[in-house]
């Protein structure tokens, strides 16, 4: 081993790890962002006799690092510390008294439950359209996607319990957990699974309290093999619901049932959530979904257009992928708008058309509009009086226009759900959420709705500028 090399070598584990990180980042170039957050949860523990020990929060991290970076890291270590340098891991699961697990191979085999329970008749609330097959893999979602697959294969039997998937709205959390659920159901038809939005969870709980049926409620949930709760951030500031959730969580976890959660932020960042609950979220794996990188954006666009049977030139595809950098949902909207323009308005799928659609898109988010403006524009467009939009009328046309108005208000103003409810005739937050969900669901299938929303957005942002 060269003496000069050693004398210049960094001495502490931190310094060595820092150097490794720099080299990894350098090697990754542009794709570094998703990996950086990931690597932040890896801690250098010690450096002795040329062995660097890294602490990783779960076996998955260990496997991921082994697969993607170990060669690079070891090469770096050798350069810094000499040819005997090695890398070791400590798998550390933050918890009170949870066993240390070294790799997924050492976990107990899945228990076989005889098919006695009529699991197939249990309503799961899963949407069969969301699968792994149509969830495009990319650097931005690889960790979460792989973890979700693993959990579906061996629910309750891996260290990823709970599996906590987080990311901004529109990045694919809901899609991914449905995919997990659908796949798990296919592999383990005997297992009882239930998908919950936080809203439905809260409502069922409140209903159970009202009807004095808490024990039935608990019994039903305690019998689950897999529970998925989507958008858990909506449980913040609801102590009663959190309490019952805590109870259910513990029961299921102790019995090796699988818990899958999503939120718009990492567990530690959930404000208004009790500490004891947040700390339990750290027991398993928290996997992020990042905004899609360029390659993933391309892949998603190509896939979605292909599914619609649309042929598109590469330069148009590249133009869109370069210019829509936010959410997967926005990519989807572009696709729908393209389809609306080409099929309903019979325009040619040209680069010019793509540019027009992308141009509509970009400035929208940064401009401010008010709920009043939205109401006015929707009212004019559908020829329905503002008062009627705000009324309780259930007439189909009115309800349709109202859903759109609510959706736009939620998308482009900063009002909380409750505040929005007041603009719409004192509706409660769940009605507002329902409107938004209705639109989002239908935007994916109805070109007509997409066209209405898109027209309204155009009018809205023209008049407000
Ligand atoms: P979130 O729950 O995070 O707000 P969703 O799961 O509703 O996001 O995703 C928004 C839309 O984008 C959905 O239609 C979903 O199918 C789509 N989507 C997200 N990520 C991907 C992906 N990697 N591949 C294909 N479609 C995706
Ligand atoms: Mg969602």
Short mmCIF file of C-alpha atoms in Angstrom, two decimals, residues 176-440:
data_model
loop_
_atom_site.label_atom_id
_atom_site.label_comp_id
_atom_site.label_asym_id
_atom_site.label_seq_id
_atom_site.Cartn_x
_atom_site.Cartn_y
_atom_site.Cartn_z
CA UNK A 176 -48.50 2.32 -6.47
CA UNK A 177 -50.40 1.15 -3.39
CA UNK A 178 -53.28 -0.10 -5.53
CA UNK A 179 -50.76 -1.96 -7.64
CA UNK A 180 -49.35 -3.47 -4.47
CA UNK A 181 -52.84 -4.48 -3.36
CA UNK A 182 -53.84 -5.96 -6.70
CA UNK A 183 -50.64 -7.93 -6.98
CA UNK A 184 -50.89 -9.19 -3.40
CA UNK A 185 -54.45 -10.31 -4.05
CA UNK A 186 -53.35 -12.22 -7.08
CA UNK A 187 -50.50 -13.96 -5.27
CA UNK A 188 -52.35 -14.51 -2.01
CA UNK A 189 -56.05 -14.79 -2.72
CA UNK A 190 -56.67 -16.04 0.81
CA UNK A 191 -55.47 -12.85 2.42
CA UNK A 192 -57.93 -10.22 3.52
CA UNK A 193 -57.03 -6.81 2.26
CA UNK A 194 -58.61 -3.41 2.56
CA UNK A 195 -57.72 -0.14 0.91
CA UNK A 196 -58.70 3.00 2.76
CA UNK A 197 -58.48 6.62 1.90
CA UNK A 198 -57.87 8.51 5.12
CA UNK A 199 -61.18 10.13 4.54
CA UNK A 200 -63.09 6.87 4.42
CA UNK A 201 -61.19 5.61 7.41
CA UNK A 202 -62.18 8.70 9.37
CA UNK A 203 -65.79 8.50 8.25
CA UNK A 204 -66.15 4.83 9.13
CA UNK A 205 -64.69 5.50 12.52
CA UNK A 206 -66.98 8.45 13.18
CA UNK A 207 -69.94 6.38 12.03
CA UNK A 208 -68.91 3.56 14.36
CA UNK A 209 -68.70 5.97 17.28
CA UNK A 210 -72.08 7.42 16.43
CA UNK A 211 -73.73 4.03 16.23
CA UNK A 212 -71.89 2.71 19.25
CA UNK A 213 -70.23 0.04 17.15
CA UNK A 214 -66.58 0.58 17.89
CA UNK A 215 -65.90 -3.02 18.80
CA UNK A 216 -67.33 -4.26 15.49
CA UNK A 217 -65.24 -1.68 13.70
CA UNK A 218 -62.11 -2.84 15.49
CA UNK A 219 -62.89 -6.47 15.01
CA UNK A 220 -63.23 -6.02 11.28
CA UNK A 221 -59.97 -4.12 10.99
CA UNK A 222 -58.10 -6.47 13.27
CA UNK A 223 -58.97 -9.32 10.97
CA UNK A 224 -57.11 -7.78 8.05
CA UNK A 225 -53.96 -9.30 6.63
CA UNK A 226 -53.10 -6.20 4.67
CA UNK A 227 -54.29 -2.68 5.34
CA UNK A 228 -53.55 0.22 3.04
CA UNK A 229 -54.26 3.75 4.20
CA UNK A 230 -53.77 6.41 1.56
CA UNK A 231 -52.93 10.06 2.27
CA UNK A 232 -52.42 9.65 5.94
CA UNK A 233 -51.58 13.35 6.26
CA UNK A 234 -55.33 13.89 6.41
CA UNK A 235 -55.34 12.25 9.82
CA UNK A 236 -53.27 15.08 11.24
CA UNK A 237 -55.09 17.19 13.77
CA UNK A 238 -57.64 14.45 14.43
CA UNK A 239 -56.68 13.00 17.81
CA UNK A 240 -59.63 10.63 18.07
CA UNK A 241 -59.02 9.05 14.70
CA UNK A 242 -55.29 8.91 15.36
CA UNK A 243 -55.94 7.09 18.59
CA UNK A 244 -57.96 4.36 16.99
CA UNK A 245 -55.50 4.17 14.15
CA UNK A 246 -52.66 3.73 16.63
CA UNK A 247 -54.55 0.90 18.25
CA UNK A 248 -55.19 -0.86 14.96
CA UNK A 249 -51.65 -0.28 13.80
CA UNK A 250 -50.22 -1.94 16.91
CA UNK A 251 -52.55 -4.87 16.75
CA UNK A 252 -51.82 -5.58 13.10
CA UNK A 253 -48.11 -5.02 13.46
CA UNK A 254 -47.81 -7.34 16.43
CA UNK A 255 -49.56 -10.02 14.45
CA UNK A 256 -47.28 -9.62 11.44
CA UNK A 257 -49.99 -8.21 9.26
CA UNK A 258 -48.88 -5.83 6.54
CA UNK A 259 -49.43 -2.11 6.89
CA UNK A 260 -49.03 0.19 3.90
CA UNK A 261 -49.30 3.94 4.22
CA UNK A 262 -48.89 6.94 1.99
CA UNK A 263 -48.48 10.63 2.74
CA UNK A 264 -47.41 13.78 1.00
CA UNK A 265 -44.34 14.14 3.23
CA UNK A 266 -41.86 11.90 5.00
CA UNK A 267 -43.01 10.53 8.37
CA UNK A 268 -40.87 12.93 10.41
CA UNK A 269 -42.43 15.86 8.61
CA UNK A 270 -46.02 15.00 9.37
CA UNK A 271 -47.19 17.93 11.43
CA UNK A 272 -50.04 17.48 13.86
CA UNK A 273 -49.45 13.75 14.10
CA UNK A 274 -48.74 12.29 17.49
CA UNK A 275 -45.11 11.50 18.16
CA UNK A 276 -45.79 7.91 19.22
CA UNK A 277 -47.45 7.27 15.88
CA UNK A 278 -44.78 8.95 13.80
CA UNK A 279 -42.09 6.94 15.54
CA UNK A 280 -43.86 3.73 14.58
CA UNK A 281 -43.86 4.76 10.95
CA UNK A 282 -40.09 4.59 11.19
CA UNK A 283 -40.21 0.89 12.03
CA UNK A 284 -40.33 -0.20 8.45
CA UNK A 285 -39.30 1.50 5.28
CA UNK A 286 -40.12 5.02 4.20
CA UNK A 287 -39.73 5.14 0.44
CA UNK A 288 -39.95 8.39 -1.53
CA UNK A 289 -41.51 9.07 -4.91
CA UNK A 290 -39.65 11.89 -6.59
CA UNK A 291 -40.74 14.08 -9.48
CA UNK A 292 -40.04 12.09 -12.62
CA UNK A 293 -36.65 12.53 -14.24
CA UNK A 294 -36.38 13.14 -17.97
CA UNK A 295 -36.03 9.51 -19.01
CA UNK A 296 -38.98 8.46 -16.88
CA UNK A 297 -41.06 11.30 -18.27
CA UNK A 298 -40.29 10.09 -21.76
CA UNK A 299 -41.13 6.50 -20.87
CA UNK A 300 -44.41 7.46 -19.22
CA UNK A 301 -45.50 9.62 -22.14
CA UNK A 302 -44.59 6.97 -24.66
CA UNK A 303 -46.43 4.31 -22.70
CA UNK A 304 -49.59 6.34 -22.19
CA UNK A 305 -49.81 7.37 -25.83
CA UNK A 306 -49.16 3.85 -26.96
CA UNK A 307 -52.02 2.67 -24.79
CA UNK A 308 -54.29 5.12 -26.55
CA UNK A 309 -53.07 3.82 -29.85
CA UNK A 310 -51.46 7.12 -30.77
CA UNK A 311 -48.29 7.30 -32.80
CA UNK A 312 -46.11 10.22 -31.99
CA UNK A 313 -42.85 11.46 -33.42
CA UNK A 314 -39.82 11.31 -31.16
CA UNK A 315 -39.11 15.02 -31.36
CA UNK A 316 -42.62 15.86 -30.16
CA UNK A 317 -42.29 13.39 -27.34
CA UNK A 318 -38.94 14.85 -26.33
CA UNK A 319 -40.34 18.36 -26.46
CA UNK A 320 -43.09 17.48 -24.01
CA UNK A 321 -40.81 15.54 -21.69
CA UNK A 322 -38.39 18.44 -21.59
CA UNK A 323 -41.02 21.01 -20.84
CA UNK A 324 -43.36 19.31 -18.41
CA UNK A 325 -41.22 18.61 -15.41
CA UNK A 326 -43.64 18.58 -12.54
CA UNK A 327 -45.97 15.72 -11.79
CA UNK A 328 -46.81 12.54 -13.57
CA UNK A 329 -50.36 13.76 -13.38
CA UNK A 330 -49.40 16.74 -15.55
CA UNK A 331 -47.89 14.43 -18.12
CA UNK A 332 -51.15 12.58 -18.14
CA UNK A 333 -53.08 15.81 -18.64
CA UNK A 334 -50.92 16.63 -21.62
CA UNK A 335 -51.69 13.26 -23.13
CA UNK A 336 -55.41 13.74 -22.58
CA UNK A 337 -55.30 17.22 -24.04
CA UNK A 338 -53.44 15.92 -27.05
CA UNK A 339 -56.08 13.27 -27.51
CA UNK A 340 -58.87 15.79 -27.09
CA UNK A 341 -57.36 18.08 -29.69
CA UNK A 342 -56.63 15.35 -32.19
CA UNK A 343 -59.77 13.27 -31.82
CA UNK A 344 -62.45 15.77 -30.85
CA UNK A 345 -61.15 18.79 -32.68
CA UNK A 346 -59.51 16.78 -35.44
CA UNK A 347 -56.23 18.58 -35.32
CA UNK A 348 -53.03 17.06 -36.54
CA UNK A 349 -50.58 15.83 -33.93
CA UNK A 350 -47.78 18.22 -34.77
CA UNK A 351 -44.97 19.77 -32.83
CA UNK A 352 -46.86 23.01 -33.02
CA UNK A 353 -49.87 21.49 -31.30
CA UNK A 354 -47.64 20.03 -28.59
CA UNK A 355 -46.08 23.45 -28.08
CA UNK A 356 -49.48 25.04 -27.71
CA UNK A 357 -50.58 22.53 -25.15
CA UNK A 358 -47.37 22.76 -23.19
CA UNK A 359 -47.57 26.55 -23.27
CA UNK A 360 -51.05 26.44 -21.76
CA UNK A 361 -49.69 24.37 -19.04
CA UNK A 362 -46.68 26.09 -17.77
CA UNK A 363 -47.80 29.47 -16.53
CA UNK A 364 -50.96 28.14 -14.95
CA UNK A 365 -49.52 27.27 -11.60
CA UNK A 366 -47.77 30.51 -10.94
CA UNK A 367 -50.70 32.82 -11.52
CA UNK A 368 -53.19 33.67 -8.85
CA UNK A 369 -56.90 33.44 -9.38
CA UNK A 370 -59.71 33.79 -6.89
CA UNK A 371 -62.66 31.52 -6.23
CA UNK A 372 -64.95 34.32 -7.37
CA UNK A 373 -63.22 34.46 -10.74
CA UNK A 374 -63.51 30.72 -11.09
CA UNK A 375 -67.21 30.79 -10.27
CA UNK A 376 -67.78 33.57 -12.77
CA UNK A 377 -65.91 31.84 -15.57
CA UNK A 378 -67.61 28.48 -14.97
CA UNK A 379 -70.96 30.22 -14.75
CA UNK A 380 -70.45 31.94 -18.12
CA UNK A 381 -69.13 28.85 -19.78
CA UNK A 382 -71.99 26.57 -18.81
CA UNK A 383 -74.63 29.33 -18.69
CA UNK A 384 -75.51 28.49 -15.13
CA UNK A 385 -75.99 31.28 -12.62
CA UNK A 386 -73.34 31.62 -9.90
CA UNK A 387 -76.01 31.30 -7.23
CA UNK A 388 -77.10 28.03 -8.71
CA UNK A 389 -73.51 26.76 -8.74
CA UNK A 390 -73.33 27.55 -5.06
CA UNK A 391 -76.76 26.10 -4.31
CA UNK A 392 -77.54 22.55 -3.28
CA UNK A 393 -79.19 21.81 -6.60
CA UNK A 394 -78.62 18.24 -7.74
CA UNK A 395 -79.51 18.85 -11.35
CA UNK A 396 -77.01 16.95 -13.43
CA UNK A 397 -75.69 19.91 -15.39
CA UNK A 398 -75.37 22.03 -12.27
CA UNK A 399 -73.62 19.33 -10.29
CA UNK A 400 -71.23 18.73 -13.18
CA UNK A 401 -70.33 22.40 -13.47
CA UNK A 402 -70.02 22.66 -9.72
CA UNK A 403 -67.61 19.73 -9.55
CA UNK A 404 -65.45 21.46 -12.12
CA UNK A 405 -65.56 24.76 -10.25
CA UNK A 406 -64.59 23.09 -7.00
CA UNK A 407 -61.79 21.23 -8.72
CA UNK A 408 -60.38 24.39 -10.26
CA UNK A 409 -60.67 26.27 -6.98
CA UNK A 410 -58.82 23.54 -5.18
CA UNK A 411 -56.15 23.38 -7.87
CA UNK A 412 -55.48 27.07 -8.32
CA UNK A 413 -56.27 28.77 -5.04
CA UNK A 414 -54.73 28.24 -1.68
CA UNK A 415 -57.91 27.82 0.29
CA UNK A 416 -58.16 24.93 2.71
CA UNK A 417 -60.93 22.43 2.08
CA UNK A 418 -63.09 23.93 4.77
CA UNK A 419 -62.65 27.46 3.45
CA UNK A 420 -63.59 26.28 -0.02
CA UNK A 421 -66.71 24.64 1.35
CA UNK A 422 -67.90 28.03 2.46
CA UNK A 423 -67.66 29.40 -1.07
CA UNK A 424 -69.83 26.57 -2.24
CA UNK A 425 -72.87 27.05 -0.08
CA UNK A 426 -71.44 25.82 3.21
CA UNK A 427 -70.49 22.36 2.03
CA UNK A 428 -68.24 20.33 4.28
CA UNK A 429 -64.72 19.33 3.40
CA UNK A 430 -65.58 15.79 2.38
CA UNK A 431 -68.03 17.04 -0.25
CA UNK A 432 -65.27 19.24 -1.63
CA UNK A 433 -62.84 16.35 -1.66
CA UNK A 434 -65.43 14.20 -3.34
CA UNK A 435 -65.80 16.73 -6.17
CA UNK A 436 -62.05 16.85 -6.68
CA UNK A 437 -61.77 13.09 -6.72
CA UNK A 438 -64.68 12.75 -9.07
CA UNK A 439 -63.01 15.10 -11.54
CA UNK A 440 -59.64 13.49 -11.22
#
